Amino acid sequence: MTTESSSSPSPEGKGSHSPDTGQLRSAAMSQEPRRTARLRVISASLLVALGGLLYGYDTGVISGTLAQIADDYGVSEHGVTAEFITSFILAGAVVGALGASFFARRFGRRVTIMAVASVFVAGVVFCAISPNPYVMMASRFFLGLAVGGSTQTIPTYISELAPKNKRGSYVTFFNIAIGVGILSAALVNFFLRDVEWHWKIVVAAIPAIVLVLGMIPLPESPRWLVSKGEVDTATEVLEWVRPSEKSAKKEIREIEKTRREEQRQAAKSEWSAMLSEKWMRPAIIAGVAVAVFTQITGLEMMIYYTPTLLTHVGLPSDIGLSINVMVGLVYVVMTAIGRFIVDRMGRRTLMLWTLPFAALWIALFGLTLFMGGDHPNIPLMLIFLMLFMVFQAGGIQVVGWLMGSELYPLKIRTSATSLHAMALWGSNLVVTSTALTLVNFLSPGGAMMVYAALNVIAWIVIYYRVPETRGRSLEDIESSLHEGDFLPLERKRLAREGAELH
């Protein structure tokens, strides 16, 4: 257990040009607990972010293996059966997000993450040995339980462990890991395109096993522990991940205060409270809106169907797979950049700046497909596609899971993050199960115009309904809901009125 140093280097004497050795040693010692605490949170965040890598790999690997799978099963790569094989993992994710809510509330975030990782291991094995498309659909559904469970639990675990001023950058480790998983799948599909699809799927069992074993020494979420009355244990956990005993106890007092206020309210289940208590609704609307828009604004279509889309307009499959690698690379780079700016620029601001450009570039990508017909201008098309990925992956995709871990009150956080994940995966399911149908009905260019319009709608909704959460504690965000200044324009109005009064 560490405590803050009460001493600090004394001012330099007159005519002195540098502090003495004792001052330097004192300064270094005062920084050591801070470094240690930061290293512990980073290590835990990176370890649990393996769940994001598994999500990215298991959902992304289908883009390059779908042709092989369809050929083995004797079905069309562009048909309904292939669409179902792709989308059943998302149906499982919706159910998994709901189920993880129950487990996380009753058994804790840590145990739930271990269970999810175990399902990842079994799921990829089932997929790899599936003998026909129907067993594959069932196996993909089972694997989806882990995908949905990871997205419900892992961002919440990281956000409840991280300090408020670094919460955004730590939670976005999960987003970066998703990108690494997607890129890994694209690289495997490109460089190992002649390897049987079974092996490309089952290799994901390795990081899943690492995640199971790595969770064993990690602590439980301190906020979940407080919700179960285990305040002493929660204090010990916070002392392990904060630079001093003083800062840990101050945070515990804030968490306990919020918990007591919730307990004074009428006793209701989380789902009942979420549906009936009006003060929570702005947070639920904001979080679910962001979740849905991360999926329906075009990026997921690119992740799942880039090779299929490009072969649809006449490009050779090798070119489609190589462009898929570029899509994955841009996703990783931009989510990594987003990690460094999201706590400086802010969540809402980042989305409002990037969504208009995402709409512009995907519209121009669609226009290129319209004008090119069966022989599009490949360099121009590639530029527009990559620019779209830059602003989508570096904008709303950075924020989607992060805001789901920040916006919801502690009283309903487990169920609300479950709803958040269900909304995300449900909208992803709709996109994935209709994407090829939309392309066939409207043409590839027409489908891109639909996604461009959805980016514009996302900007409008976020401007009016999604607040800024940068630099605010989870308890402060919850207080703004109680006080009625949660919505961004309402917050600005009250701040302006307060300034006028003074």
Short mmCIF file of C-alpha atoms in Angstrom, two decimals, residues 77-473:
data_model
loop_
_atom_site.label_atom_id
_atom_site.label_comp_id
_atom_site.label_asym_id
_atom_site.label_seq_id
_atom_site.Cartn_x
_atom_site.Cartn_y
_atom_site.Cartn_z
CA GLU A 77 -20.58 -16.84 -52.24
CA HIS A 78 -23.08 -14.11 -53.11
CA GLY A 79 -26.21 -15.97 -52.00
CA VAL A 80 -28.44 -16.01 -48.95
CA THR A 81 -26.69 -19.00 -47.35
CA ALA A 82 -23.35 -17.16 -47.42
CA GLU A 83 -25.05 -14.10 -45.97
CA PHE A 84 -26.46 -16.22 -43.13
CA ILE A 85 -23.09 -17.85 -42.42
CA THR A 86 -21.59 -14.38 -42.10
CA SER A 87 -24.37 -12.88 -40.00
CA PHE A 88 -25.12 -15.71 -37.54
CA ILE A 89 -22.16 -14.68 -35.39
CA LEU A 90 -23.91 -11.35 -34.93
CA ALA A 91 -27.19 -12.98 -33.90
CA GLY A 92 -25.18 -14.84 -31.26
CA ALA A 93 -23.56 -11.56 -30.20
CA VAL A 94 -26.97 -10.04 -29.44
CA VAL A 95 -27.83 -12.99 -27.17
CA GLY A 96 -24.32 -13.03 -25.68
CA ALA A 97 -24.54 -9.38 -24.72
CA LEU A 98 -27.79 -10.05 -22.85
CA GLY A 99 -26.45 -13.17 -21.13
CA ALA A 100 -23.23 -11.45 -20.10
CA SER A 101 -25.33 -8.81 -18.32
CA PHE A 102 -26.71 -11.45 -15.95
CA PHE A 103 -23.31 -13.05 -15.31
CA ALA A 104 -21.49 -9.73 -14.86
CA ARG A 105 -24.08 -8.50 -12.37
CA ARG A 106 -24.15 -11.70 -10.33
CA PHE A 107 -20.59 -13.04 -10.57
CA GLY A 108 -18.56 -9.95 -11.44
CA ARG A 109 -16.76 -8.60 -14.50
CA ARG A 110 -13.60 -10.70 -14.01
CA VAL A 111 -15.31 -14.12 -13.86
CA THR A 112 -17.54 -13.17 -16.81
CA ILE A 113 -14.51 -12.27 -18.94
CA MET A 114 -12.96 -15.65 -18.14
CA ALA A 115 -16.20 -17.41 -19.13
CA VAL A 116 -16.38 -15.42 -22.36
CA ALA A 117 -12.80 -16.35 -23.24
CA SER A 118 -13.62 -20.04 -22.69
CA VAL A 119 -16.56 -19.75 -25.10
CA PHE A 120 -14.18 -18.17 -27.65
CA VAL A 121 -11.96 -21.28 -27.43
CA ALA A 122 -14.85 -23.72 -27.90
CA GLY A 123 -16.54 -21.60 -30.56
CA VAL A 124 -13.61 -21.43 -32.97
CA VAL A 125 -13.07 -25.17 -32.64
CA PHE A 126 -16.74 -25.85 -33.44
CA CYS A 127 -16.54 -23.57 -36.49
CA ALA A 128 -13.36 -25.21 -37.76
CA ILE A 129 -14.86 -28.72 -37.71
CA SER A 130 -18.33 -27.81 -39.04
CA PRO A 131 -19.22 -30.35 -41.78
CA ASN A 132 -22.03 -28.38 -43.50
CA PRO A 133 -23.45 -24.85 -43.67
CA TYR A 134 -26.13 -25.51 -41.05
CA VAL A 135 -23.66 -26.70 -38.42
CA MET A 136 -21.45 -23.75 -39.37
CA MET A 137 -24.33 -21.34 -38.76
CA ALA A 138 -24.96 -22.89 -35.33
CA SER A 139 -21.23 -22.78 -34.51
CA ARG A 140 -20.97 -19.14 -35.61
CA PHE A 141 -23.98 -18.35 -33.41
CA PHE A 142 -22.24 -20.01 -30.44
CA LEU A 143 -19.03 -18.09 -31.16
CA GLY A 144 -21.12 -14.92 -31.30
CA LEU A 145 -22.09 -15.44 -27.65
CA ALA A 146 -18.46 -14.74 -26.76
CA VAL A 147 -18.22 -11.79 -29.15
CA GLY A 148 -21.27 -10.12 -27.60
CA GLY A 149 -20.23 -11.01 -24.07
CA SER A 150 -16.77 -9.50 -24.53
CA THR A 151 -18.13 -6.20 -25.80
CA GLN A 152 -20.59 -5.96 -22.91
CA THR A 153 -18.05 -6.70 -20.18
CA ILE A 154 -14.52 -5.67 -21.18
CA PRO A 155 -14.99 -1.90 -21.79
CA THR A 156 -16.93 -1.69 -18.51
CA TYR A 157 -14.17 -3.53 -16.62
CA ILE A 158 -11.48 -1.21 -17.99
CA SER A 159 -13.49 1.97 -17.36
CA GLU A 160 -14.22 0.97 -13.75
CA LEU A 161 -10.53 0.25 -13.11
CA ALA A 162 -9.05 3.29 -14.90
CA PRO A 163 -8.58 6.82 -13.45
CA LYS A 164 -11.00 9.36 -14.92
CA ASN A 165 -8.36 11.44 -16.72
CA LYS A 166 -7.06 8.40 -18.61
CA ARG A 167 -10.27 6.40 -18.95
CA GLY A 168 -10.74 7.20 -22.63
CA SER A 169 -7.25 6.18 -23.70
CA TYR A 170 -7.36 2.95 -21.69
CA VAL A 171 -10.81 1.85 -22.90
CA THR A 172 -9.72 2.50 -26.49
CA PHE A 173 -7.13 -0.27 -26.09
CA PHE A 174 -10.18 -2.44 -26.74
CA ASN A 175 -10.90 -0.60 -30.01
CA ILE A 176 -7.27 -0.86 -31.09
CA ALA A 177 -7.31 -4.58 -30.33
CA ILE A 178 -10.42 -4.97 -32.51
CA GLY A 179 -8.48 -3.30 -35.32
CA VAL A 180 -5.46 -5.55 -34.75
CA GLY A 181 -7.78 -8.55 -34.94
CA ILE A 182 -9.36 -7.33 -38.17
CA LEU A 183 -5.93 -6.60 -39.68
CA SER A 184 -4.60 -9.99 -38.55
CA ALA A 185 -7.54 -11.70 -40.23
CA ALA A 186 -6.95 -9.73 -43.44
CA LEU A 187 -3.22 -10.61 -43.45
CA VAL A 188 -3.95 -14.29 -42.82
CA ASN A 189 -6.54 -14.29 -45.61
CA PHE A 190 -4.11 -12.65 -48.04
CA PHE A 191 -0.84 -14.45 -47.32
CA LEU A 192 -2.40 -17.83 -46.47
CA ARG A 193 -5.14 -17.74 -49.09
CA ASP A 194 -4.22 -21.25 -50.25
CA VAL A 195 -4.39 -22.70 -46.72
CA GLU A 196 -7.61 -24.48 -45.79
CA TRP A 197 -10.12 -22.24 -44.05
CA HIS A 198 -10.38 -24.58 -41.03
CA TRP A 199 -6.85 -23.66 -39.87
CA LYS A 200 -7.38 -19.94 -40.39
CA ILE A 201 -10.37 -20.07 -38.04
CA VAL A 202 -9.05 -22.34 -35.28
CA VAL A 203 -5.83 -20.36 -34.70
CA ALA A 204 -7.90 -17.82 -32.73
CA ALA A 205 -8.06 -20.33 -29.87
CA ILE A 206 -4.50 -19.36 -28.86
CA PRO A 207 -5.16 -15.75 -27.71
CA ALA A 208 -8.41 -16.93 -26.12
CA ILE A 209 -6.49 -19.37 -23.91
CA VAL A 210 -4.02 -16.60 -23.02
CA LEU A 211 -6.95 -14.42 -21.94
CA VAL A 212 -8.41 -17.15 -19.69
CA LEU A 213 -5.08 -17.71 -17.93
CA GLY A 214 -4.18 -14.02 -17.78
CA MET A 215 -7.39 -13.10 -15.95
CA ILE A 216 -6.58 -15.37 -13.00
CA PRO A 217 -4.32 -12.89 -11.11
CA LEU A 218 -6.26 -9.75 -12.04
CA PRO A 219 -8.60 -8.04 -9.52
CA GLU A 220 -12.35 -7.58 -9.69
CA SER A 221 -13.86 -4.20 -10.62
CA PRO A 222 -13.93 -1.99 -7.50
CA ARG A 223 -17.31 -0.52 -8.44
CA TRP A 224 -18.86 -3.99 -8.71
CA LEU A 225 -17.34 -4.86 -5.32
CA VAL A 226 -18.93 -1.77 -3.75
CA SER A 227 -22.28 -2.73 -5.28
CA LYS A 228 -21.98 -6.04 -3.43
CA GLY A 229 -21.04 -4.39 -0.13
CA GLU A 230 -17.37 -5.45 -0.30
CA VAL A 231 -16.00 -1.97 0.38
CA ASP A 232 -12.76 -3.09 2.05
CA THR A 233 -11.85 -5.31 -0.90
CA ALA A 234 -12.77 -2.52 -3.33
CA THR A 235 -10.50 -0.15 -1.42
CA GLU A 236 -7.62 -2.63 -1.68
CA VAL A 237 -8.15 -2.91 -5.44
CA LEU A 238 -8.15 0.87 -5.88
CA GLU A 239 -5.04 1.20 -3.72
CA TRP A 240 -3.39 -1.26 -6.13
CA VAL A 241 -4.25 0.85 -9.23
CA ARG A 242 -4.02 4.39 -7.79
CA PRO A 243 -0.88 6.32 -6.83
CA SER A 244 -1.81 6.69 -3.17
CA GLU A 245 -4.00 5.44 -0.36
CA LYS A 246 -5.48 8.93 -0.08
CA SER A 247 -6.65 9.06 -3.72
CA ALA A 248 -8.05 5.52 -3.50
CA LYS A 249 -10.10 6.29 -0.38
CA LYS A 250 -11.40 9.52 -1.88
CA GLU A 251 -12.63 7.61 -4.93
CA ILE A 252 -14.22 4.93 -2.75
CA ARG A 253 -16.15 7.62 -0.87
CA GLU A 254 -17.51 8.98 -4.18
CA ILE A 255 -18.56 5.48 -5.29
CA GLU A 256 -20.21 4.76 -1.93
CA LYS A 257 -22.07 8.08 -2.03
CA THR A 258 -23.48 7.28 -5.47
CA ARG A 259 -24.40 3.79 -4.31
CA ARG A 260 -26.24 5.07 -1.22
CA GLU A 261 -28.27 7.49 -3.32
CA GLU A 262 -29.33 4.64 -5.56
CA GLN A 263 -30.28 2.44 -2.61
CA ARG A 264 -32.54 5.17 -1.22
CA GLN A 265 -34.63 5.00 -4.37
CA ALA A 266 -37.40 2.46 -4.79
CA ALA A 267 -36.07 -1.05 -5.16
CA LYS A 268 -36.38 -2.13 -8.78
CA SER A 269 -34.52 -4.49 -11.05
CA GLU A 270 -32.00 -2.88 -13.37
CA TRP A 271 -34.13 -3.50 -16.47
CA SER A 272 -37.27 -2.22 -14.74
CA ALA A 273 -35.49 0.92 -13.54
CA MET A 274 -33.98 1.52 -16.96
CA LEU A 275 -37.39 1.41 -18.62
CA SER A 276 -39.41 3.29 -15.98
CA GLU A 277 -37.17 6.00 -14.48
CA LYS A 278 -37.24 9.00 -16.80
CA TRP A 279 -34.06 10.66 -15.51
CA MET A 280 -31.98 7.83 -17.01
CA ARG A 281 -33.47 8.02 -20.51
CA PRO A 282 -31.17 10.71 -21.96
CA ALA A 283 -28.15 8.52 -21.18
CA ILE A 284 -29.77 5.43 -22.68
CA ILE A 285 -30.80 7.28 -25.85
CA ALA A 286 -27.32 8.80 -26.24
CA GLY A 287 -25.48 5.53 -25.68
CA VAL A 288 -27.70 3.39 -27.88
CA ALA A 289 -27.62 6.00 -30.66
CA VAL A 290 -23.82 5.99 -30.72
CA ALA A 291 -23.80 2.18 -30.63
CA VAL A 292 -26.15 1.91 -33.61
CA PHE A 293 -24.35 4.54 -35.69
CA THR A 294 -20.98 2.79 -35.27
CA GLN A 295 -22.48 -0.12 -37.19
CA ILE A 296 -24.81 1.33 -39.83
CA THR A 297 -22.60 4.09 -41.24
CA GLY A 298 -20.64 1.83 -43.58
CA LEU A 299 -17.51 0.62 -41.85
CA GLU A 300 -18.87 -2.79 -40.90
CA MET A 301 -19.93 -3.38 -44.48
CA MET A 302 -16.30 -2.77 -45.52
CA ILE A 303 -14.93 -5.08 -42.83
CA TYR A 304 -17.12 -8.03 -43.81
CA TYR A 305 -17.59 -7.61 -47.53
CA THR A 306 -14.72 -5.63 -49.13
CA PRO A 307 -13.42 -8.59 -51.19
CA THR A 308 -16.96 -9.63 -52.14
CA LEU A 309 -17.96 -6.05 -53.03
CA LEU A 310 -14.90 -5.49 -55.21
CA THR A 311 -15.23 -8.77 -57.08
CA HIS A 312 -18.86 -7.73 -57.67
CA VAL A 313 -17.57 -4.77 -59.73
CA GLY A 314 -15.09 -6.86 -61.68
CA LEU A 315 -11.84 -6.78 -59.67
CA PRO A 316 -9.82 -10.00 -59.30
CA SER A 317 -10.10 -11.69 -55.90
CA ASP A 318 -6.39 -11.12 -55.12
CA ILE A 319 -6.84 -7.37 -55.46
CA GLY A 320 -9.92 -7.52 -53.25
CA LEU A 321 -7.97 -9.38 -50.53
CA SER A 322 -5.05 -6.93 -50.73
CA ILE A 323 -7.41 -3.95 -50.40
CA ASN A 324 -8.99 -5.72 -47.42
CA VAL A 325 -5.52 -5.71 -45.79
CA MET A 326 -5.31 -1.95 -46.38
CA VAL A 327 -8.76 -1.48 -44.83
CA GLY A 328 -7.59 -3.37 -41.72
CA LEU A 329 -4.32 -1.42 -41.56
CA VAL A 330 -6.09 1.94 -41.70
CA TYR A 331 -8.50 0.76 -39.00
CA VAL A 332 -5.62 -0.10 -36.64
CA VAL A 333 -3.64 3.08 -37.31
CA MET A 334 -6.62 5.41 -36.91
CA THR A 335 -7.96 3.78 -33.73
CA ALA A 336 -4.44 4.00 -32.29
CA ILE A 337 -4.29 7.70 -33.17
CA GLY A 338 -7.78 8.10 -31.72
CA ARG A 339 -6.55 6.66 -28.42
CA PHE A 340 -4.09 9.53 -28.04
CA ILE A 341 -6.52 12.32 -28.91
CA VAL A 342 -9.83 11.17 -27.42
CA ASP A 343 -8.95 12.36 -23.89
CA ARG A 344 -7.66 15.67 -25.26
CA MET A 345 -10.17 16.48 -27.98
CA GLY A 346 -13.21 14.86 -26.39
CA ARG A 347 -15.66 12.16 -27.51
CA ARG A 348 -18.47 14.33 -28.87
CA THR A 349 -16.13 16.79 -30.56
CA LEU A 350 -14.22 13.99 -32.27
CA MET A 351 -17.42 12.55 -33.74
CA LEU A 352 -18.76 15.92 -34.87
CA TRP A 353 -15.52 16.73 -36.70
CA THR A 354 -15.08 13.36 -38.43
CA LEU A 355 -18.59 12.28 -39.48
CA PRO A 356 -19.06 14.95 -42.22
CA PHE A 357 -15.81 13.88 -43.88
CA ALA A 358 -16.76 10.20 -43.61
CA ALA A 359 -20.04 11.03 -45.37
CA LEU A 360 -18.22 12.93 -48.12
CA TRP A 361 -15.66 10.24 -48.91
CA ILE A 362 -18.05 7.29 -48.94
CA ALA A 363 -20.36 9.30 -51.22
CA LEU A 364 -17.45 9.91 -53.61
CA PHE A 365 -16.54 6.22 -53.37
CA GLY A 366 -20.10 5.37 -54.40
CA LEU A 367 -20.00 7.92 -57.22
CA THR A 368 -16.81 6.31 -58.54
CA LEU A 369 -18.54 2.92 -58.56
CA PHE A 370 -21.53 4.45 -60.38
CA MET A 371 -19.40 6.05 -63.07
CA GLY A 372 -17.00 3.15 -63.51
CA GLY A 373 -19.58 0.40 -63.91
CA ASP A 374 -17.77 -2.92 -64.35
CA HIS A 375 -14.43 -1.12 -64.81
CA PRO A 376 -14.07 1.46 -61.99
CA ASN A 377 -11.06 3.75 -61.65
CA ILE A 378 -9.18 1.63 -59.13
CA PRO A 379 -6.69 4.27 -57.83
CA LEU A 380 -9.44 6.87 -57.35
CA MET A 381 -11.78 4.33 -55.79
CA LEU A 382 -9.04 3.19 -53.43
CA ILE A 383 -8.25 6.77 -52.34
CA PHE A 384 -11.90 7.49 -51.51
CA LEU A 385 -12.32 4.18 -49.67
CA MET A 386 -9.22 4.72 -47.55
CA LEU A 387 -10.17 8.32 -46.74
CA PHE A 388 -13.57 7.08 -45.60
CA MET A 389 -11.84 4.54 -43.36
CA VAL A 390 -9.57 7.26 -41.93
CA PHE A 391 -12.49 9.40 -40.73
CA GLN A 392 -14.74 6.52 -39.68
CA ALA A 393 -12.13 4.45 -37.83
CA GLY A 394 -10.54 7.56 -36.32
CA GLY A 395 -13.87 9.04 -35.25
CA ILE A 396 -17.05 7.31 -34.16
CA GLN A 397 -15.39 3.87 -34.06
CA VAL A 398 -12.97 5.10 -31.37
CA VAL A 399 -15.87 6.35 -29.26
CA GLY A 400 -18.54 3.65 -29.63
CA TRP A 401 -17.51 1.24 -26.88
CA LEU A 402 -15.98 3.99 -24.76
CA MET A 403 -19.23 5.92 -24.37
CA GLY A 404 -21.08 2.72 -23.56
CA SER A 405 -18.76 2.32 -20.57
CA GLU A 406 -19.16 5.94 -19.40
CA LEU A 407 -22.72 7.17 -19.87
CA TYR A 408 -24.85 4.83 -17.76
CA PRO A 409 -25.59 5.21 -14.01
CA LEU A 410 -24.06 2.59 -11.70
CA LYS A 411 -27.53 1.38 -10.69
CA ILE A 412 -28.23 0.12 -14.24
CA ARG A 413 -24.70 -0.04 -15.67
CA THR A 414 -24.59 -3.81 -16.12
CA SER A 415 -27.95 -4.01 -17.89
CA ALA A 416 -27.44 -0.74 -19.78
CA THR A 417 -24.08 -1.83 -21.18
CA SER A 418 -25.81 -5.06 -22.15
CA LEU A 419 -28.49 -3.05 -23.97
CA HIS A 420 -25.72 -0.98 -25.57
CA ALA A 421 -24.00 -4.11 -26.86
CA MET A 422 -27.31 -5.64 -27.98
CA ALA A 423 -28.18 -2.48 -29.93
CA LEU A 424 -24.76 -2.48 -31.53
CA TRP A 425 -24.84 -6.13 -32.50
CA GLY A 426 -28.49 -6.00 -33.53
CA SER A 427 -27.78 -3.15 -35.94
CA ASN A 428 -24.65 -4.95 -37.12
CA LEU A 429 -26.78 -8.02 -37.78
CA VAL A 430 -29.21 -5.95 -39.85
CA VAL A 431 -26.35 -4.42 -41.87
CA THR A 432 -24.55 -7.70 -42.44
CA SER A 433 -27.63 -9.72 -43.32
CA THR A 434 -28.86 -7.12 -45.81
CA ALA A 435 -25.62 -5.71 -47.27
CA LEU A 436 -25.39 -8.02 -50.27
CA THR A 437 -29.13 -7.67 -50.87
CA LEU A 438 -28.76 -3.86 -50.78
CA VAL A 439 -25.85 -4.01 -53.23
CA ASN A 440 -27.80 -6.27 -55.57
CA PHE A 441 -30.89 -4.06 -55.36
CA LEU A 442 -29.35 -0.57 -55.55
CA SER A 443 -25.96 -1.42 -57.14
CA PRO A 444 -22.69 -0.99 -55.18
CA GLY A 445 -22.70 2.76 -55.80
CA GLY A 446 -26.29 3.16 -54.63
CA ALA A 447 -25.55 1.24 -51.43
CA MET A 448 -22.67 3.61 -50.65
CA MET A 449 -25.00 6.60 -51.01
CA VAL A 450 -27.27 5.09 -48.36
CA TYR A 451 -24.32 4.81 -45.98
CA ALA A 452 -23.32 8.42 -46.74
CA ALA A 453 -26.81 9.60 -45.75
CA LEU A 454 -26.60 7.61 -42.50
CA ASN A 455 -23.35 9.42 -41.59
CA VAL A 456 -25.18 12.73 -41.96
CA ILE A 457 -28.07 11.53 -39.78
CA ALA A 458 -25.54 10.35 -37.17
CA TRP A 459 -24.01 13.84 -37.01
CA ILE A 460 -27.42 15.44 -36.38
CA VAL A 461 -28.37 13.01 -33.61
CA ILE A 462 -25.00 13.31 -31.87
CA TYR A 463 -25.10 17.12 -31.98
CA TYR A 464 -28.43 17.24 -30.15
CA ARG A 465 -28.45 14.12 -27.97
CA VAL A 466 -24.88 13.09 -27.00
CA PRO A 467 -22.97 15.00 -24.27
CA GLU A 468 -19.23 15.42 -23.82
CA THR A 469 -17.77 13.09 -21.16
CA ARG A 470 -14.08 13.98 -21.44
CA GLY A 471 -12.39 14.55 -18.07
CA ARG A 472 -15.52 13.79 -16.04
CA SER A 473 -15.79 11.06 -13.43
#
